Coordinates of C-alpha atoms in Angstrom, one line a residue:
Chain A
M1 CA 56.2 27.2 45.7
M2 CA 55.2 28.7 42.4
S3 CA 57.7 27.9 39.6
E4 CA 58.0 30.1 36.5
K5 CA 55.0 30.1 34.2
K6 CA 54.9 27.1 31.8
T7 CA 55.0 28.0 28.2
V8 CA 54.7 26.1 24.8
T9 CA 57.0 26.7 21.9
L10 CA 55.8 26.4 18.2
K11 CA 57.9 26.5 15.2
I12 CA 55.5 27.5 12.3
K13 CA 56.4 27.5 8.7
R14 CA 54.9 30.6 7.2
Q15 CA 54.3 31.9 3.7
D16 CA 53.1 35.4 2.9
G17 CA 51.2 34.5 -0.3
P18 CA 50.7 31.8 -2.9
D19 CA 53.9 32.9 -4.6
S20 CA 56.3 34.0 -1.8
A21 CA 59.1 32.0 -0.4
S22 CA 58.4 30.1 2.9
Y23 CA 60.1 30.9 6.3
E24 CA 60.1 29.7 9.8
E25 CA 59.1 31.8 12.7
T26 CA 59.0 30.7 16.3
F27 CA 56.5 31.5 19.1
T28 CA 56.4 31.1 22.7
I29 CA 53.0 31.2 24.3
P30 CA 51.8 30.8 27.8
Y31 CA 50.5 27.2 28.6
R32 CA 47.0 26.5 29.6
Q33 CA 45.6 23.2 30.5
N34 CA 43.8 21.1 27.6
M35 CA 45.1 23.4 24.9
N36 CA 44.9 22.2 21.3
V37 CA 46.9 23.4 18.2
I38 CA 44.0 25.7 17.3
S39 CA 43.9 27.3 20.8
A40 CA 47.7 27.9 20.5
L41 CA 47.0 29.5 17.2
M42 CA 44.3 31.7 18.6
E43 CA 46.8 32.8 21.3
I44 CA 49.2 33.9 18.7
R45 CA 46.5 35.7 16.8
R46 CA 45.7 37.5 19.9
N47 CA 49.1 38.6 20.7
P48 CA 51.2 38.3 17.4
V49 CA 54.6 38.6 18.8
N50 CA 57.2 35.8 18.0
A51 CA 59.7 34.2 20.4
N52 CA 62.3 37.1 19.7
G53 CA 59.8 39.7 21.1
E54 CA 59.2 41.1 17.6
K55 CA 55.7 42.1 16.5
T56 CA 54.5 40.1 13.5
T57 CA 51.5 39.2 11.5
P58 CA 49.1 36.9 12.9
V59 CA 49.3 33.1 11.5
I60 CA 46.7 32.2 9.2
W61 CA 44.9 28.9 9.3
E62 CA 41.5 27.5 8.4
M63 CA 39.0 25.9 10.6
G64 CA 35.4 24.9 10.8
C65 CA 33.7 22.6 13.2
L66 CA 36.5 22.1 15.9
E67 CA 35.5 18.6 16.4
E68 CA 37.2 16.6 13.5
V69 CA 34.3 16.4 11.1
C70 CA 34.6 19.1 8.7
G71 CA 38.3 18.6 7.5
A72 CA 39.2 22.4 7.1
C73 CA 42.0 22.6 9.7
S74 CA 44.3 19.9 8.5
M75 CA 48.2 20.7 8.6
V76 CA 51.4 18.9 9.1
I77 CA 52.0 18.8 13.0
N78 CA 55.3 17.3 14.0
G79 CA 55.7 15.7 10.7
K80 CA 52.3 14.1 10.5
P81 CA 49.4 15.5 8.6
R82 CA 46.2 15.7 10.8
Q83 CA 43.5 18.1 12.2
S84 CA 44.7 20.7 14.4
C85 CA 41.6 20.8 16.3
T86 CA 42.1 17.3 17.7
A87 CA 45.8 17.7 18.1
L88 CA 46.1 18.2 21.9
L89 CA 49.3 20.0 23.0
D90 CA 49.7 17.6 26.1
Q91 CA 50.3 14.8 23.6
L92 CA 52.7 16.5 21.3
E93 CA 56.5 16.8 21.6
Q94 CA 58.0 20.2 21.8
P95 CA 58.9 22.3 20.2
I96 CA 55.5 21.8 18.1
R97 CA 56.3 22.1 14.5
L98 CA 53.5 23.4 12.2
A99 CA 53.4 23.3 8.4
P100 CA 50.9 23.5 5.5
M101 CA 50.3 20.2 3.8
T102 CA 52.5 20.0 0.7
T103 CA 50.3 18.3 -1.9
F104 CA 48.2 21.4 -1.9
P105 CA 48.9 25.1 -2.9
V106 CA 49.4 27.3 -0.1
V107 CA 47.2 30.2 0.3
R108 CA 48.9 31.6 3.1
D109 CA 50.7 30.4 6.1
L110 CA 49.0 27.2 7.1
A111 CA 45.9 27.8 4.9
V112 CA 46.0 25.6 1.8
D113 CA 43.7 25.3 -1.2
R114 CA 42.0 21.9 -1.5
S115 CA 40.4 22.7 -4.7
R116 CA 41.7 19.7 -6.5
M117 CA 39.8 17.4 -4.2
F118 CA 36.6 19.3 -4.8
D119 CA 37.2 19.2 -8.5
A120 CA 37.8 15.3 -8.1
L121 CA 34.4 14.9 -6.4
K122 CA 32.8 16.8 -9.5
K123 CA 34.7 14.6 -12.0
V124 CA 33.3 11.4 -10.5
K125 CA 29.8 12.9 -9.7
A126 CA 30.1 12.1 -6.2
W127 CA 26.4 12.8 -5.4
I128 CA 23.0 11.2 -6.1
P129 CA 20.8 13.1 -8.6
I130 CA 17.2 13.1 -7.3
D131 CA 15.7 16.3 -8.9
G132 CA 13.0 16.0 -11.4
T133 CA 9.9 17.5 -12.6
Y134 CA 7.5 15.5 -10.2
D135 CA 7.8 13.7 -6.9
L136 CA 9.3 10.4 -7.5
G137 CA 8.3 9.1 -4.2
P138 CA 10.6 7.1 -1.8
G139 CA 13.6 5.2 -3.3
P140 CA 14.4 1.7 -2.9
R141 CA 15.3 0.5 0.7
M142 CA 19.0 0.0 1.7
P143 CA 19.9 -3.3 3.4
E144 CA 21.0 -2.6 7.1
N145 CA 24.4 -4.6 6.7
K146 CA 25.3 -2.6 3.6
R147 CA 24.2 0.8 5.5
Q148 CA 26.6 -0.1 8.2
W149 CA 29.7 -0.4 6.1
A150 CA 28.5 2.4 3.7
Y151 CA 28.3 4.6 7.0
E152 CA 32.0 4.3 7.5
L153 CA 32.7 5.5 4.0
S154 CA 30.4 8.5 4.6
K155 CA 32.7 9.7 7.4
C156 CA 35.1 11.3 4.9
M157 CA 35.5 15.0 5.5
T158 CA 37.7 15.8 2.3
C159 CA 40.4 16.8 4.8
G160 CA 43.2 16.0 2.5
V161 CA 45.4 13.9 4.8
C162 CA 45.2 10.8 2.2
L163 CA 46.2 13.0 -0.6
E164 CA 49.2 14.4 1.5
A165 CA 50.3 10.9 2.3
C166 CA 49.7 9.5 -1.2
P167 CA 53.1 9.4 -3.3
N168 CA 51.3 9.6 -6.5
V169 CA 49.1 12.6 -5.8
N170 CA 51.8 15.5 -6.4
S171 CA 52.2 18.4 -8.8
R172 CA 53.4 16.0 -11.5
S173 CA 50.4 13.9 -11.6
E174 CA 46.6 14.4 -12.1
F175 CA 45.7 11.8 -9.8
I176 CA 42.3 12.5 -8.0
G177 CA 43.5 10.7 -4.9
P178 CA 41.9 8.2 -2.6
A179 CA 39.0 10.2 -1.0
A180 CA 37.1 10.6 -4.2
V181 CA 37.5 6.9 -5.2
S182 CA 36.1 5.9 -2.0
Q183 CA 33.1 8.4 -2.4
V184 CA 32.2 6.6 -5.7
R185 CA 32.0 3.4 -3.8
L186 CA 29.7 5.0 -1.3
F187 CA 27.3 6.5 -3.7
N188 CA 27.4 3.4 -5.9
A189 CA 26.4 1.3 -2.9
H190 CA 23.4 3.6 -2.1
P191 CA 20.2 2.0 -3.9
T192 CA 19.2 5.4 -5.5
G193 CA 22.9 6.3 -6.1
A194 CA 23.3 2.9 -7.9
M195 CA 20.9 4.1 -10.8
N196 CA 23.8 6.2 -12.0
K197 CA 26.9 4.1 -11.1
E198 CA 28.0 3.9 -14.6
E199 CA 28.3 7.7 -14.8
R200 CA 30.6 7.8 -11.7
L201 CA 32.7 4.7 -12.7
E202 CA 33.4 6.6 -16.2
G203 CA 34.7 9.4 -14.0
L204 CA 37.0 7.1 -12.4
M205 CA 38.2 5.8 -15.7
G206 CA 39.0 9.2 -16.9
D207 CA 42.4 10.8 -17.1
G208 CA 44.1 11.1 -13.6
G209 CA 41.4 8.7 -12.4
L210 CA 41.6 5.4 -10.4
A211 CA 44.4 3.7 -12.6
N212 CA 46.9 6.2 -11.2
C213 CA 46.9 4.4 -7.9
G214 CA 50.3 2.8 -7.3
N215 CA 49.1 0.8 -4.1
S216 CA 51.6 2.3 -1.6
Q217 CA 48.6 2.1 0.8
N218 CA 49.8 5.1 2.9
C219 CA 46.1 6.5 2.6
V220 CA 44.4 3.8 4.7
Q221 CA 47.2 4.1 7.4
S222 CA 46.8 8.0 7.5
C223 CA 42.9 8.6 7.3
P224 CA 41.9 10.1 10.6
K225 CA 38.5 8.6 10.2
G226 CA 39.8 5.1 9.8
I227 CA 38.0 4.7 6.4
P228 CA 39.0 1.5 4.4
L229 CA 40.5 3.5 1.5
T230 CA 42.3 0.5 -0.1
T231 CA 39.3 -1.7 0.1
S232 CA 37.3 1.0 -1.6
I233 CA 40.2 1.4 -4.2
A234 CA 40.3 -2.3 -4.9
A235 CA 36.5 -2.5 -5.1
M236 CA 36.3 0.3 -7.6
N237 CA 39.4 -1.5 -9.5
R238 CA 37.0 -4.7 -9.8
A239 CA 34.1 -2.4 -10.7
T240 CA 35.9 -0.4 -13.5
S241 CA 37.5 -3.7 -14.7
L242 CA 34.0 -5.1 -15.0
Q243 CA 32.7 -2.0 -16.5
T244 CA 35.3 -2.0 -19.1
F245 CA 34.3 -5.5 -20.4
K246 CA 30.6 -4.4 -20.3
N247 CA 31.6 -1.2 -22.5
F248 CA 33.7 -3.0 -24.8
F249 CA 31.6 -6.4 -25.3
G250 CA 28.2 -4.7 -24.6
S251 CA 25.9 -5.4 -21.8
D252 CA 22.1 -4.2 -21.2
H253 CA 22.6 -4.1 -17.3
Chain B
M1 CA 32.2 6.0 -23.8
A2 CA 35.8 4.9 -24.4
A3 CA 38.1 4.6 -21.5
S4 CA 40.8 7.2 -21.2
R5 CA 44.3 6.8 -22.1
D6 CA 45.5 6.9 -18.7
F7 CA 43.1 4.0 -17.8
V8 CA 44.0 1.9 -20.8
S9 CA 47.9 2.3 -20.5
R10 CA 47.8 1.6 -16.9
K11 CA 45.9 -1.5 -17.2
L12 CA 47.8 -2.6 -20.2
H13 CA 50.9 -2.0 -18.3
S14 CA 49.6 -4.1 -15.4
L15 CA 48.6 -6.9 -17.5
L16 CA 51.8 -7.1 -19.7
G17 CA 54.0 -7.3 -16.7
V18 CA 52.1 -10.7 -15.7
I19 CA 51.2 -11.8 -19.2
P20 CA 53.5 -12.4 -21.1
L21 CA 56.4 -10.9 -19.4
G22 CA 56.1 -12.5 -16.0
L23 CA 55.4 -16.0 -17.7
F24 CA 58.5 -15.3 -19.9
V25 CA 60.6 -14.6 -17.0
I26 CA 59.5 -17.9 -15.3
Q27 CA 60.3 -19.8 -18.6
H28 CA 63.6 -18.2 -19.1
L29 CA 64.7 -19.2 -15.3
T30 CA 63.6 -22.7 -16.0
V31 CA 65.7 -22.8 -19.2
N32 CA 68.6 -21.6 -17.3
Y33 CA 68.0 -24.0 -14.5
F34 CA 69.1 -26.8 -17.0
A35 CA 72.7 -25.4 -16.1
T36 CA 72.4 -27.3 -13.0
R37 CA 72.5 -30.6 -14.9
G38 CA 75.5 -29.6 -16.6
P39 CA 76.7 -28.0 -20.0
E40 CA 75.1 -30.5 -22.2
A41 CA 71.6 -30.2 -20.7
F42 CA 71.8 -26.4 -20.9
N43 CA 72.8 -26.3 -24.3
D44 CA 70.1 -28.8 -25.3
A45 CA 67.5 -26.4 -23.6
A46 CA 68.9 -23.3 -25.0
H47 CA 69.0 -24.9 -28.5
F48 CA 65.2 -26.1 -28.1
M49 CA 64.3 -22.7 -27.5
E50 CA 66.2 -21.3 -30.4
S51 CA 64.6 -23.7 -32.8
L52 CA 61.1 -23.0 -31.9
P53 CA 59.0 -22.5 -35.0
Y54 CA 58.1 -18.9 -35.9
R55 CA 60.7 -17.7 -33.4
Y56 CA 60.8 -14.1 -34.4
V57 CA 57.1 -13.8 -34.1
L58 CA 57.3 -15.1 -30.6
E59 CA 60.1 -13.0 -29.7
I60 CA 58.7 -9.9 -31.0
F61 CA 55.0 -10.2 -29.7
V62 CA 55.9 -12.2 -26.6
I63 CA 58.9 -10.3 -25.4
F64 CA 60.2 -7.3 -27.2
L65 CA 57.1 -5.3 -27.8
P66 CA 55.5 -6.0 -24.4
L67 CA 58.9 -5.2 -22.8
L68 CA 59.2 -1.9 -24.7
F69 CA 56.0 -0.8 -23.6
H70 CA 56.2 -1.9 -20.1
A71 CA 59.7 -0.4 -19.7
I72 CA 59.0 2.9 -21.4
Y73 CA 55.7 3.4 -19.5
G74 CA 57.0 2.2 -16.3
V75 CA 59.9 4.7 -16.3
Y76 CA 57.3 7.5 -16.8
I77 CA 55.2 5.8 -13.9
A78 CA 58.2 5.6 -11.5
F79 CA 59.2 9.2 -12.1
Q80 CA 55.9 10.5 -11.6
S81 CA 55.8 9.4 -8.1
K82 CA 57.1 11.4 -5.1
N83 CA 58.6 8.8 -2.7
N84 CA 58.0 9.4 1.0
V85 CA 59.2 6.4 2.8
S86 CA 61.0 8.4 5.4
R87 CA 57.9 10.0 6.4
Y88 CA 55.5 7.0 5.8
G89 CA 57.6 3.9 6.5
Y90 CA 55.0 1.3 6.0
L91 CA 55.6 -2.1 4.5
R92 CA 53.4 -1.4 1.3
N93 CA 55.0 2.0 0.9
W94 CA 58.4 0.4 1.0
M95 CA 57.3 -2.2 -1.6
F96 CA 55.9 0.7 -3.6
Y97 CA 59.2 2.4 -3.6
L98 CA 61.4 -0.8 -4.0
Q99 CA 59.0 -1.7 -7.0
R100 CA 60.1 1.5 -8.7
I101 CA 63.8 1.2 -7.9
S102 CA 63.9 -2.6 -9.1
G103 CA 62.1 -1.7 -12.2
V104 CA 64.8 0.9 -13.1
V105 CA 67.5 -1.8 -12.1
V106 CA 65.8 -4.4 -14.3
L107 CA 65.7 -1.9 -17.2
I108 CA 69.4 -1.5 -17.1
F109 CA 70.2 -5.1 -16.5
V110 CA 67.9 -6.3 -19.2
T111 CA 69.1 -3.9 -21.7
W112 CA 72.9 -5.0 -21.1
H113 CA 71.6 -8.6 -20.9
V114 CA 69.9 -8.4 -24.3
W115 CA 72.9 -6.7 -25.8
Q116 CA 75.4 -9.2 -24.3
T117 CA 73.4 -12.3 -25.5
R118 CA 70.6 -11.8 -28.1
L119 CA 72.3 -9.1 -30.0
Q120 CA 75.5 -10.9 -30.0
A121 CA 73.7 -13.9 -31.1
A122 CA 72.3 -11.8 -34.0
M123 CA 75.7 -10.7 -35.1
G124 CA 76.8 -14.5 -35.1
A125 CA 78.0 -15.5 -31.5
E126 CA 76.5 -18.8 -30.4
V127 CA 74.5 -18.5 -27.1
N128 CA 75.6 -21.5 -25.0
Y129 CA 76.9 -22.7 -21.7
Q130 CA 80.4 -21.5 -22.6
M131 CA 79.2 -17.9 -23.3
M132 CA 77.7 -17.7 -19.9
V133 CA 80.8 -19.1 -18.2
D134 CA 82.7 -16.4 -20.1
I135 CA 80.5 -13.6 -19.0
L136 CA 80.2 -14.8 -15.6
S137 CA 84.0 -15.4 -14.9
N138 CA 84.1 -11.7 -14.3
P139 CA 83.3 -11.2 -10.8
A140 CA 81.7 -7.8 -11.5
M141 CA 79.7 -9.4 -14.1
M142 CA 78.7 -12.0 -11.6
I143 CA 77.8 -9.3 -9.0
F144 CA 75.8 -7.4 -11.7
Y145 CA 73.9 -10.5 -12.9
I146 CA 73.0 -11.5 -9.0
I147 CA 71.7 -8.1 -8.6
G148 CA 69.9 -8.2 -11.9
V149 CA 68.2 -11.6 -11.6
L150 CA 67.1 -10.7 -7.7
G151 CA 65.8 -7.4 -9.0
T152 CA 63.9 -9.0 -11.9
V153 CA 62.4 -11.6 -9.7
F154 CA 61.4 -9.2 -7.1
H155 CA 59.8 -6.8 -9.5
F156 CA 57.7 -9.7 -10.9
A157 CA 56.6 -11.1 -7.6
N158 CA 55.7 -7.8 -6.1
G159 CA 54.1 -6.6 -9.3
L160 CA 52.0 -9.7 -9.1
W161 CA 50.6 -8.4 -5.9
S162 CA 49.8 -5.2 -7.4
F163 CA 48.3 -6.9 -10.4
F164 CA 45.8 -8.6 -8.0
V165 CA 44.8 -5.3 -6.6
S166 CA 44.6 -3.3 -9.7
W167 CA 42.4 -5.7 -11.6
G168 CA 40.1 -6.0 -8.5
F169 CA 40.8 -9.6 -7.6
T170 CA 42.0 -9.2 -4.0
V171 CA 39.7 -6.4 -2.5
T172 CA 39.7 -7.2 1.3
P173 CA 42.5 -6.5 3.4
K174 CA 42.9 -10.1 4.4
S175 CA 43.0 -11.4 0.8
Q176 CA 45.8 -8.6 0.1
R177 CA 47.7 -9.8 3.1
V178 CA 47.6 -13.5 2.1
M179 CA 48.8 -12.2 -1.5
T180 CA 51.6 -10.5 0.2
Y181 CA 52.9 -13.8 1.7
V182 CA 52.1 -15.8 -1.5
T183 CA 54.0 -13.3 -3.7
M184 CA 57.0 -13.2 -1.2
I185 CA 57.1 -16.9 -1.4
I186 CA 57.1 -16.8 -5.1
F187 CA 60.2 -14.1 -4.7
V188 CA 62.2 -16.4 -2.7
A189 CA 61.5 -19.6 -4.7
L190 CA 62.3 -17.8 -8.1
S191 CA 65.4 -16.5 -6.4
V192 CA 66.7 -20.0 -5.5
V193 CA 66.0 -21.0 -9.2
G194 CA 67.8 -18.0 -10.6
M195 CA 70.8 -18.2 -8.2
R196 CA 71.2 -21.9 -8.6
A197 CA 71.4 -21.5 -12.3
L198 CA 73.7 -18.4 -12.1
F199 CA 76.2 -20.3 -9.8
A200 CA 76.0 -23.3 -12.2
F201 CA 78.1 -21.3 -14.5
V202 CA 81.0 -20.7 -12.1

């Protein structure tokens, strides 16, 4: 016996533009096997009709890789910030509530502007400068055991979940957030990157820097990649403490 | 390059909370504890503290200036955070929240306590066992002092945990977990000291 067609209900917090007020709109879409939040949003885009049968504008969201490595599709799903590509409908309680992350300015609907994260990476110089006027040859080798833990840090995809979870990242504070702090640890651990480690530490010691961390440790609990963010924060606390002494008392190395 | 104001202020705030303020709290509670040995012992201990040489220098540089900075900057920090324990109910997030609440409680308590004892002393009253008996004979005051002392002791113990992270002493999750236990034992131990002293006045 064929029962009535299975459906999925989504309650989505929408916003037409950066300065408009938000509102909630409910959608009921046909269920298919193995759906994720993105395929549900695609269904709404294909047929933008809300649960009352009214035609509406398609819901806007951001996405890239669809395999949880680019970080673009983060949103708050049933109260938890995470990537919508790996949020499988079968594992979510209905109605599924979607909302944009609150730490970042909303561009439209579920799309947010994560500029503050990228600005933070620039501030701490989260890269390794290797450009020069001639070939410098191969850099120093990296010990294997160090490479292994550094690899864990390199999984950061600037998705914004740790900033969303952090009580000290908000519109009242300039805190750069956990992600950029951990990136300094990553690049300072690299044998070539270590040649410029002081520059990155100075970035961390700037306004809005590492010292703004209040140790709530929500970041490490929330990171979808399991990056040891609080270990990175404490390690950088140690590095900046030592750097402060070196700066003040003087040191040649 | 000089470190930023944010960095220096935050580090100073963390340092002052332990040295000298944390040490002062322990010293103060220890002097109070003499009350468990009777009025005379307490009065002798209090009198010894009063008659320390260059007392005003000690009071200003060990207590009042660090306290003012720690309190004012602490309130600024507390009201900058956007607490979210309802969504992230993890232990450390609760401690983060309680640290800010207890900070405000301690500020209110200490302000009142300084007015009631140190400023009264400056205006001629004598700080002794009898003064505390009079204050704590009011049940509302007793409750206020119990909350104040417990708040202070918690704020110090948990602040000590943060201090160890913020200066980079405890880096690994394991060392941080051990420090959680150590600081909570400190909280309980100092609470016993504080409570026994308070109840010695009633």
